[in-house]
Short mmCIF file of C-alpha atoms and ligand atoms in Angstrom, two decimals:
data_model
loop_
_atom_site.label_atom_id
_atom_site.label_comp_id
_atom_site.label_asym_id
_atom_site.label_seq_id
_atom_site.Cartn_x
_atom_site.Cartn_y
_atom_site.Cartn_z
CA UNK I 1 -0.99 4.52 10.68
CA UNK I 2 1.21 1.94 8.98
CA UNK I 3 4.93 2.69 9.07
CA UNK I 4 7.14 2.55 6.00
CA UNK I 5 10.91 2.41 5.49
CA UNK I 6 10.86 5.16 2.89
CA UNK I 7 8.74 7.73 1.08
CA UNK I 8 9.00 7.99 -2.71
CA UNK I 9 8.04 11.04 -4.71
CA UNK I 10 5.69 9.66 -7.32
CA UNK I 11 4.89 11.73 -10.42
CA UNK I 12 3.32 8.90 -12.40
CA UNK I 13 6.30 8.87 -14.79
CA UNK I 14 8.35 5.75 -15.49
CA UNK I 15 11.40 6.90 -13.50
CA UNK I 16 9.35 7.39 -10.34
CA UNK I 17 7.79 3.94 -10.72
CA UNK I 18 11.17 2.28 -11.20
CA UNK I 19 12.79 4.15 -8.30
CA UNK I 20 10.13 2.94 -5.88
CA UNK I 21 10.17 -0.61 -7.26
CA UNK I 22 13.98 -0.83 -6.98
CA UNK I 23 13.78 -0.15 -3.26
CA UNK I 24 10.86 -2.55 -2.86
CA UNK I 25 12.92 -5.22 -4.60
CA UNK I 26 15.36 -4.89 -1.69
CA UNK I 27 12.54 -5.63 0.72
CA UNK I 28 12.01 -2.03 1.80
CA UNK I 29 8.44 -0.85 2.37
CA UNK I 30 7.71 2.29 0.36
CA UNK I 31 4.89 4.83 0.55
CA UNK I 32 4.56 6.77 -2.70
CA UNK I 33 3.31 10.35 -2.48
CA UNK I 34 1.74 11.93 -5.55
CA UNK I 35 1.77 15.71 -5.19
CA UNK I 36 -0.62 17.62 -7.43
CA UNK I 37 -1.53 21.23 -8.17
CA UNK I 38 -3.50 23.15 -10.84
CA UNK I 39 -0.45 22.67 -13.09
CA UNK I 40 0.53 19.03 -12.71
CA UNK I 41 -0.56 15.73 -11.25
CA UNK I 42 -3.50 13.38 -11.71
CA UNK I 43 -4.97 12.49 -8.31
CA UNK I 44 -7.81 10.66 -10.08
CA UNK I 45 -5.32 8.13 -11.48
CA UNK I 46 -3.87 7.05 -8.15
CA UNK I 47 -6.09 4.00 -7.79
CA UNK I 48 -5.27 2.82 -11.29
CA UNK I 49 -1.54 3.38 -10.80
CA UNK I 50 -1.56 1.54 -7.50
CA UNK I 51 -3.00 -1.51 -9.25
CA UNK I 52 -1.00 -1.25 -12.47
CA UNK I 53 2.38 -0.79 -10.77
CA UNK I 54 1.90 -2.61 -7.48
CA UNK I 55 2.57 0.53 -5.45
CA UNK I 56 1.05 2.06 -2.35
CA UNK I 57 0.24 5.64 -3.44
CA UNK I 58 -1.40 8.58 -1.70
CA UNK I 59 -2.25 11.86 -3.46
CA UNK I 60 -1.43 15.11 -1.67
CA UNK I 61 -2.63 18.57 -2.71
CA UNK I 62 0.43 20.80 -3.05
CA UNK I 63 -1.43 23.57 -4.90
CA UNK I 64 -1.33 26.21 -2.19
CA UNK I 65 2.33 25.66 -1.38
CA UNK I 66 3.18 25.73 -5.08
CA UNK I 67 1.29 28.98 -5.71
CA UNK I 68 2.99 30.54 -2.66
CA UNK I 69 6.35 29.64 -4.18
CA UNK I 70 5.33 31.20 -7.52
CA UNK I 71 4.19 34.37 -5.77
CA UNK I 72 7.43 34.74 -3.84
CA UNK I 73 9.28 34.24 -7.13
CA UNK I 74 11.21 31.00 -7.67
CA UNK I 75 14.75 31.56 -6.35
CA UNK I 76 16.25 29.47 -9.18
CA UNK I 77 14.16 31.06 -11.92
CA UNK I 78 11.92 29.78 -14.67
CA UNK I 79 12.78 27.30 -17.43
CA UNK I 80 11.88 27.67 -21.11
CA UNK I 81 8.27 28.60 -20.27
CA UNK I 82 6.77 29.27 -16.85
CA UNK I 83 8.20 26.13 -15.26
CA UNK I 84 10.22 26.74 -12.08
CA UNK I 85 11.62 23.18 -12.11
CA UNK I 86 14.41 23.54 -9.55
CA UNK I 87 12.22 25.29 -6.99
CA UNK I 88 9.41 22.85 -7.75
CA UNK I 89 11.66 19.90 -6.92
CA UNK I 90 12.95 21.59 -3.78
CA UNK I 91 9.38 22.22 -2.70
CA UNK I 92 8.15 18.67 -3.42
CA UNK I 93 11.09 17.20 -1.53
CA UNK I 94 10.52 19.54 1.41
CA UNK I 95 6.85 18.53 1.48
CA UNK I 96 7.81 14.86 1.34
CA UNK I 97 10.35 15.39 4.14
CA UNK I 98 7.57 16.87 6.28
CA UNK I 99 5.60 13.63 5.78
CA UNK I 100 8.43 11.37 6.97
CA UNK I 101 7.42 11.47 10.60
CA UNK I 102 3.78 10.71 9.77
CA UNK I 103 4.81 7.53 7.95
CA UNK I 104 7.71 6.64 10.24
CA UNK I 105 9.97 6.77 7.18
CA UNK I 106 13.76 6.90 7.41
CA UNK I 107 14.54 7.96 3.85
CA UNK I 108 13.17 9.64 0.73
CA UNK I 109 13.32 8.25 -2.79
CA UNK I 110 13.34 10.25 -6.00
CA UNK I 111 13.41 9.01 -9.60
CA UNK I 112 15.72 11.73 -10.86
CA UNK I 113 18.32 10.60 -13.40
CA UNK I 114 21.62 12.43 -13.68
CA UNK I 115 21.85 14.43 -16.92
CA UNK I 116 18.32 13.64 -18.05
CA UNK I 117 17.06 17.22 -18.08
CA UNK I 118 19.15 20.28 -18.89
CA UNK I 119 17.95 22.47 -16.04
CA UNK I 120 16.94 20.39 -13.07
CA UNK I 121 18.97 17.19 -13.36
CA UNK I 122 22.54 18.41 -13.82
CA UNK I 123 24.92 17.24 -11.09
CA UNK I 124 25.27 20.71 -9.58
CA UNK I 125 21.50 21.26 -9.63
CA UNK I 126 20.83 17.88 -8.03
CA UNK I 127 23.15 18.97 -5.21
CA UNK I 128 21.37 22.33 -4.87
CA UNK I 129 17.99 20.58 -4.68
CA UNK I 130 19.27 18.17 -2.02
CA UNK I 131 20.78 21.04 -0.01
CA UNK I 132 17.88 23.51 -0.25
CA UNK I 133 15.25 20.86 0.51
CA UNK I 134 17.34 19.87 3.55
CA UNK I 135 17.32 16.21 2.58
CA UNK I 136 21.07 15.65 2.27
CA UNK I 137 21.20 12.69 4.66
CA UNK I 138 17.94 11.03 3.74
CA UNK I 139 17.53 11.33 -0.03
CA UNK I 140 18.27 8.40 -2.32
CA UNK I 141 18.19 8.65 -6.10
CA UNK I 142 18.29 4.94 -6.85
CA UNK I 143 18.41 5.19 -10.65
CA UNK I 144 21.67 7.18 -10.63
CA UNK I 145 22.94 6.41 -7.11
CA UNK I 146 26.20 4.82 -8.25
CA UNK I 147 27.21 8.04 -9.98
CA UNK I 148 26.42 10.15 -6.92
CA UNK I 149 27.98 10.36 -3.48
CA UNK I 150 26.65 7.74 -1.04
CA UNK I 151 24.07 9.12 1.36
CA UNK I 152 23.92 8.41 5.09
CA UNK I 153 21.05 5.96 4.50
CA UNK I 154 23.18 3.92 2.10
CA UNK I 155 26.17 4.04 4.46
CA UNK I 156 24.02 2.85 7.35
CA UNK I 157 23.18 -0.30 5.37
CA UNK I 158 19.44 0.32 5.47
CA UNK I 159 19.60 0.45 1.69
CA UNK I 160 21.97 -1.80 -0.25
CA UNK I 161 23.90 0.59 -2.53
CA UNK I 162 25.31 -2.29 -4.57
CA UNK I 163 21.80 -2.99 -5.87
CA UNK I 164 21.17 0.59 -6.95
CA UNK I 165 21.91 1.79 -10.49
CA UNK I 166 24.12 4.21 -12.41
CA UNK I 167 21.82 5.60 -15.11
CA UNK I 168 22.94 8.74 -16.89
CA UNK I 169 21.52 10.90 -19.68
CA UNK I 170 18.37 11.25 -21.68
CA UNK I 171 18.00 7.75 -23.20
CA UNK I 172 15.20 5.49 -21.99
CA UNK I 173 16.69 2.16 -23.02
CA UNK I 174 17.84 1.16 -19.53
CA UNK I 175 14.56 2.28 -17.98
CA UNK I 176 12.55 0.23 -20.48
CA UNK I 177 14.72 -2.85 -19.84
CA UNK I 178 14.20 -2.44 -16.09
CA UNK I 179 10.45 -2.01 -16.58
CA UNK I 180 10.43 -5.27 -18.50
CA UNK I 181 12.34 -7.01 -15.70
CA UNK I 182 9.73 -5.76 -13.22
CA UNK I 183 6.93 -6.98 -15.52
CA UNK I 184 5.53 -3.47 -15.98
CA UNK I 185 3.24 -3.69 -18.99
CA UNK I 186 1.84 -0.17 -19.00
CA UNK I 187 4.68 2.24 -19.79
CA UNK I 188 3.76 5.90 -19.18
CA UNK I 189 4.59 8.24 -22.05
CA UNK I 190 7.57 10.49 -21.33
CA UNK I 191 7.02 14.19 -20.72
CA UNK I 192 4.94 14.28 -17.57
CA UNK I 193 2.35 16.77 -18.81
CA UNK I 194 3.23 19.73 -16.59
CA UNK I 195 1.17 22.64 -17.91
CA UNK I 196 3.83 25.15 -16.94
CA UNK I 197 6.20 23.85 -19.62
CA UNK I 198 3.75 24.68 -22.43
CA UNK I 199 3.48 28.00 -24.26
CA UNK I 200 -0.31 27.91 -24.49
CA UNK I 201 -0.62 27.50 -20.73
CA UNK I 202 2.05 30.07 -19.94
CA UNK I 203 0.00 32.52 -21.99
CA UNK I 204 -2.94 31.75 -19.69
CA UNK I 205 -1.13 31.59 -16.33
CA UNK I 206 1.44 34.37 -16.60
CA UNK I 207 -1.06 37.30 -16.46
CA UNK I 208 -2.57 35.78 -13.32
CA UNK I 209 0.80 35.77 -11.61
CA UNK I 210 2.00 39.10 -12.95
CA UNK I 211 -1.21 41.20 -12.82
CA UNK I 212 -3.32 40.07 -9.85
CA UNK I 213 -2.40 41.46 -6.44
CA UNK I 214 -2.40 38.11 -4.66
CA UNK I 215 -3.33 35.17 -6.90
CA UNK I 216 -4.35 31.85 -5.39
CA UNK I 217 -5.11 28.28 -6.51
CA UNK I 218 -8.65 29.21 -7.62
CA UNK I 219 -7.26 31.94 -9.90
CA UNK I 220 -4.96 29.51 -11.69
CA UNK I 221 -7.79 27.00 -12.03
CA UNK I 222 -9.94 29.71 -13.59
CA UNK I 223 -7.15 30.62 -16.00
CA UNK I 224 -7.33 27.05 -17.27
CA UNK I 225 -10.96 27.47 -18.40
CA UNK I 226 -12.29 29.21 -21.51
CA UNK I 227 -10.93 32.13 -23.52
CA UNK I 228 -8.81 34.61 -21.60
CA UNK I 229 -8.89 38.41 -21.91
CA UNK I 230 -7.14 41.08 -19.87
CA UNK I 231 -7.49 44.84 -19.63
CA UNK I 232 -4.83 45.91 -17.12
CA UNK I 233 -5.73 43.88 -14.04
CA UNK I 234 -9.35 43.37 -15.15
CA UNK I 235 -9.73 39.77 -16.20
CA UNK I 236 -12.49 38.27 -18.30
CA UNK I 237 -12.81 34.61 -19.14
CA UNK I 238 -15.43 33.45 -21.64
CA UNK I 239 -16.58 29.83 -21.96
CA UNK I 240 -15.97 28.10 -25.28
CA UNK I 241 -18.40 25.25 -24.80
CA UNK I 242 -20.77 23.62 -22.33
CA UNK I 243 -18.06 22.05 -20.19
CA UNK I 244 -16.29 25.44 -19.77
CA UNK I 245 -19.61 27.02 -18.79
CA UNK I 246 -20.10 24.28 -16.19
CA UNK I 247 -16.53 24.60 -14.90
CA UNK I 248 -17.13 28.22 -13.84
CA UNK I 249 -19.76 27.38 -11.22
CA UNK I 250 -17.45 25.92 -8.54
CA UNK I 251 -14.82 28.61 -9.20
CA UNK I 252 -17.18 31.59 -8.83
CA UNK I 253 -16.47 33.58 -5.67
CA UNK I 254 -17.44 36.79 -3.92
CA UNK I 255 -16.81 39.87 -6.02
CA UNK I 256 -16.76 37.98 -9.34
CA UNK I 257 -18.96 39.22 -12.17
CA UNK I 258 -21.06 36.60 -13.94
CA UNK I 259 -22.09 37.58 -17.49
CA UNK I 260 -24.81 35.90 -19.58
CA UNK I 261 -26.45 37.34 -22.66
CA UNK I 262 -30.20 37.67 -22.00
CA UNK I 263 -32.73 35.99 -24.29
CA UNK I 264 -30.22 34.26 -26.58
CA UNK I 265 -28.06 31.18 -26.28
CA UNK I 266 -24.49 32.21 -25.52
CA UNK I 267 -21.48 31.55 -23.35
CA UNK I 268 -21.07 32.29 -19.68
CA UNK I 269 -18.30 34.74 -18.89
CA UNK I 270 -16.66 35.46 -15.58
CA UNK I 271 -14.98 38.71 -14.63
CA UNK I 272 -12.45 39.04 -11.83
CA UNK I 273 -10.12 41.77 -10.62
CA UNK I 274 -8.17 42.83 -7.56
CA UNK I 275 -10.14 46.13 -7.62
CA UNK I 276 -13.76 47.25 -8.14
CA UNK I 277 -15.23 47.32 -11.65
CA UNK I 278 -16.39 50.66 -13.10
CA UNK I 279 -19.49 50.81 -15.33
CA UNK I 280 -17.59 51.35 -18.56
CA UNK I 281 -15.32 48.34 -17.98
CA UNK I 282 -18.35 46.18 -17.15
CA UNK I 283 -20.07 47.31 -20.37
CA UNK I 284 -16.95 46.56 -22.43
CA UNK I 285 -16.68 43.08 -20.90
CA UNK I 286 -20.40 42.46 -21.50
CA UNK I 287 -20.12 43.53 -25.16
CA UNK I 288 -17.21 41.14 -25.68
CA UNK I 289 -19.05 38.27 -23.97
CA UNK I 290 -22.14 38.93 -26.14
CA UNK I 291 -19.99 38.85 -29.29
CA UNK I 292 -19.56 35.09 -28.72
CA UNK I 293 -23.33 34.57 -29.08
CA UNK I 294 -23.93 34.29 -32.87
CA UNK I 295 -27.69 34.71 -32.42
CA UNK I 296 -27.28 37.85 -30.32
CA UNK I 297 -24.86 39.27 -32.94
CA UNK I 298 -27.37 38.56 -35.74
CA UNK I 299 -30.19 40.16 -33.75
CA UNK I 300 -28.01 43.23 -33.10
CA UNK I 301 -27.32 43.52 -36.85
CA UNK I 302 -31.07 43.48 -37.41
CA UNK I 303 -31.42 46.40 -35.02
CA UNK I 304 -32.49 44.58 -31.85
CA UNK I 305 -31.20 45.76 -28.47
CA UNK I 306 -29.01 43.24 -26.69
CA UNK I 307 -28.95 42.91 -22.94
CA UNK I 308 -26.34 41.07 -20.91
CA UNK I 309 -27.29 40.01 -17.41
CA UNK I 310 -24.45 40.83 -15.03
CA UNK I 311 -24.60 39.27 -11.58
CA UNK I 312 -22.33 40.11 -8.68
CA UNK I 313 -22.70 38.80 -5.13
CA UNK I 314 -26.28 37.70 -5.85
CA UNK I 315 -27.58 40.97 -7.37
CA UNK I 316 -28.23 41.24 -11.07
CA UNK I 317 -28.55 44.03 -13.54
CA UNK I 318 -29.00 44.01 -17.31
CA UNK I 319 -26.50 46.04 -19.31
CA UNK I 320 -27.39 47.04 -22.87
CA UNK I 321 -24.56 46.49 -25.35
CA UNK I 322 -23.63 46.25 -28.99
CA UNK I 323 -21.85 42.91 -29.26
CA UNK I 324 -18.31 43.51 -30.47
CA UNK I 325 -14.67 42.42 -30.27
CA UNK I 326 -13.14 45.81 -30.79
CA UNK I 327 -12.21 45.97 -27.11
CA UNK I 328 -9.53 47.01 -24.67
CA UNK I 329 -9.80 43.48 -23.26
CA UNK I 330 -7.04 41.64 -25.08
CA UNK I 331 -6.11 38.03 -25.52
CA UNK I 332 -2.71 37.62 -23.75
CA UNK I 333 -0.03 36.29 -26.08
CA UNK I 334 2.76 33.79 -25.50
CA UNK I 335 5.20 36.35 -26.92
CA UNK I 336 4.43 38.97 -24.25
CA UNK I 337 4.67 36.34 -21.47
CA UNK I 338 7.94 35.08 -22.98
CA UNK I 339 9.41 38.59 -23.13
CA UNK I 340 8.47 39.34 -19.51
CA UNK I 341 9.89 36.01 -18.35
CA UNK I 342 13.04 36.68 -20.38
CA UNK I 343 13.44 40.09 -18.71
CA UNK I 344 13.07 38.42 -15.31
CA UNK I 345 15.74 35.83 -16.15
CA UNK I 346 18.07 38.60 -17.30
CA UNK I 347 17.50 40.63 -14.14
CA UNK I 348 18.10 37.48 -12.04
CA UNK I 349 21.33 36.69 -13.89
CA UNK I 350 22.59 40.27 -13.42
CA UNK I 351 21.82 40.36 -9.72
CA UNK I 352 23.69 37.08 -9.16
CA UNK I 353 26.80 38.29 -11.07
S1 LIG Q 401 8.06 20.27 -15.25
FE1 LIG Q 401 6.53 21.13 -13.81
S2 LIG Q 401 6.17 19.48 -12.33
FE2 LIG Q 401 8.06 18.99 -13.39
S3 LIG Q 401 9.68 19.86 -12.11
FE3 LIG Q 401 9.16 21.40 -13.66
S4 LIG Q 401 7.64 22.69 -12.69
FE4 LIG Q 401 7.74 20.80 -11.48
#
C-alpha cells in the first residue's frame, strides 16, 4: 500500500478540505479518511469529493464503534440534542490514529478551528480531545496552529509551522479566501448534516438508545425509516411511502415482526423488541399499522373484517383487527427525549462536582 506523510480526518466540510490542502501545499502527501455512521457521513460522495477537491479520500465505516460509544455513554456528555461531539471527535481521532501504521503516516491532520463551536472547539476541549485520543505528539490543526502549542511534528520540521494559520472564531471569511486561493469552486454548505444535532432525529434515535437492551447499527438505521411508535420497549415502525417500505427489507432480521394489511394497499410495518411479543401487543401493533391503509379503514367502517398478515422468522399468521390509532404505541416526542437528556446532563454535572 502507498505510504503517506499524514492522515487527515475528512468530514466533507470546508475546514477539512482546507486543512488537508494546506499540508499538501507544503509538499506533504495526505490520505484523507472519511468516517461515516448511521448519523453522519456520505460515503457515496467520496469519488466526487476526490475529483472536486483534488484529494485522496477513503471512506471508513465507524458505525459500530460509534454505537458502542453511545451505549457506554459519552464521557463528555451530549450537546444541545443527542450529539456527543467531544467523544465523537476523540473516537474519530483514535480511529484515525489506528490507521497511521497502515498508511505509514507520521502525523494526523484535523480541520478544527479554535473557538468555532461552543462545545467541541474551545481551547480546553481541544486539549481534552488531543489527550483522550492519545494524539498529543502527532496531531496538527493547521487552520489554528499558530494559536496552539507547537506539536512534536512541527518541532521536528516535518511540517513547516510558519506556513500554517491562526484562524479563530465562527466567521468563514478567512476560509472562503483560502478556498479561493486554492481554486476551490464548490464550497460545501456549513453545518455538516449530522443527524444527532437535530431534534427530529433525536426524537427517533433516543428511544433506541434508552429503551432497547443492546442497540446496534441496524437499530439506528431502522429508526431513520418511517413513522416511529413505542410501547415500553416494544417498537413499531410504519412506512410512509414506497421508499420506506423498500428500506425495511435489508434491515429485517430474526425475531422481527413484519406487518402487512391483507387484501388492501397499505404500508409495511416492522416490529422489534428486546423481548418476545405477546398476542395483545401484536394485535395492537397490527391495528395501528392497518390504520395507515385508507382503503382498509373505509372497508372496516362498512363492516368488513380486516386482517393483517404478521410474519415472524418465515411463519405467517393473519390477525383480525379494527384499524385504529387509539393505541398504547405512542409517537416519541422531542420534548421527552430532551427532558431525559437534560436529566442525564444534570446527573453528570453533579457527579463531577
Ligand atoms: S456534530 Fe455529529 S459528527 Fe460532528 S462532532 Fe458532533 S456528533 Fe460528531
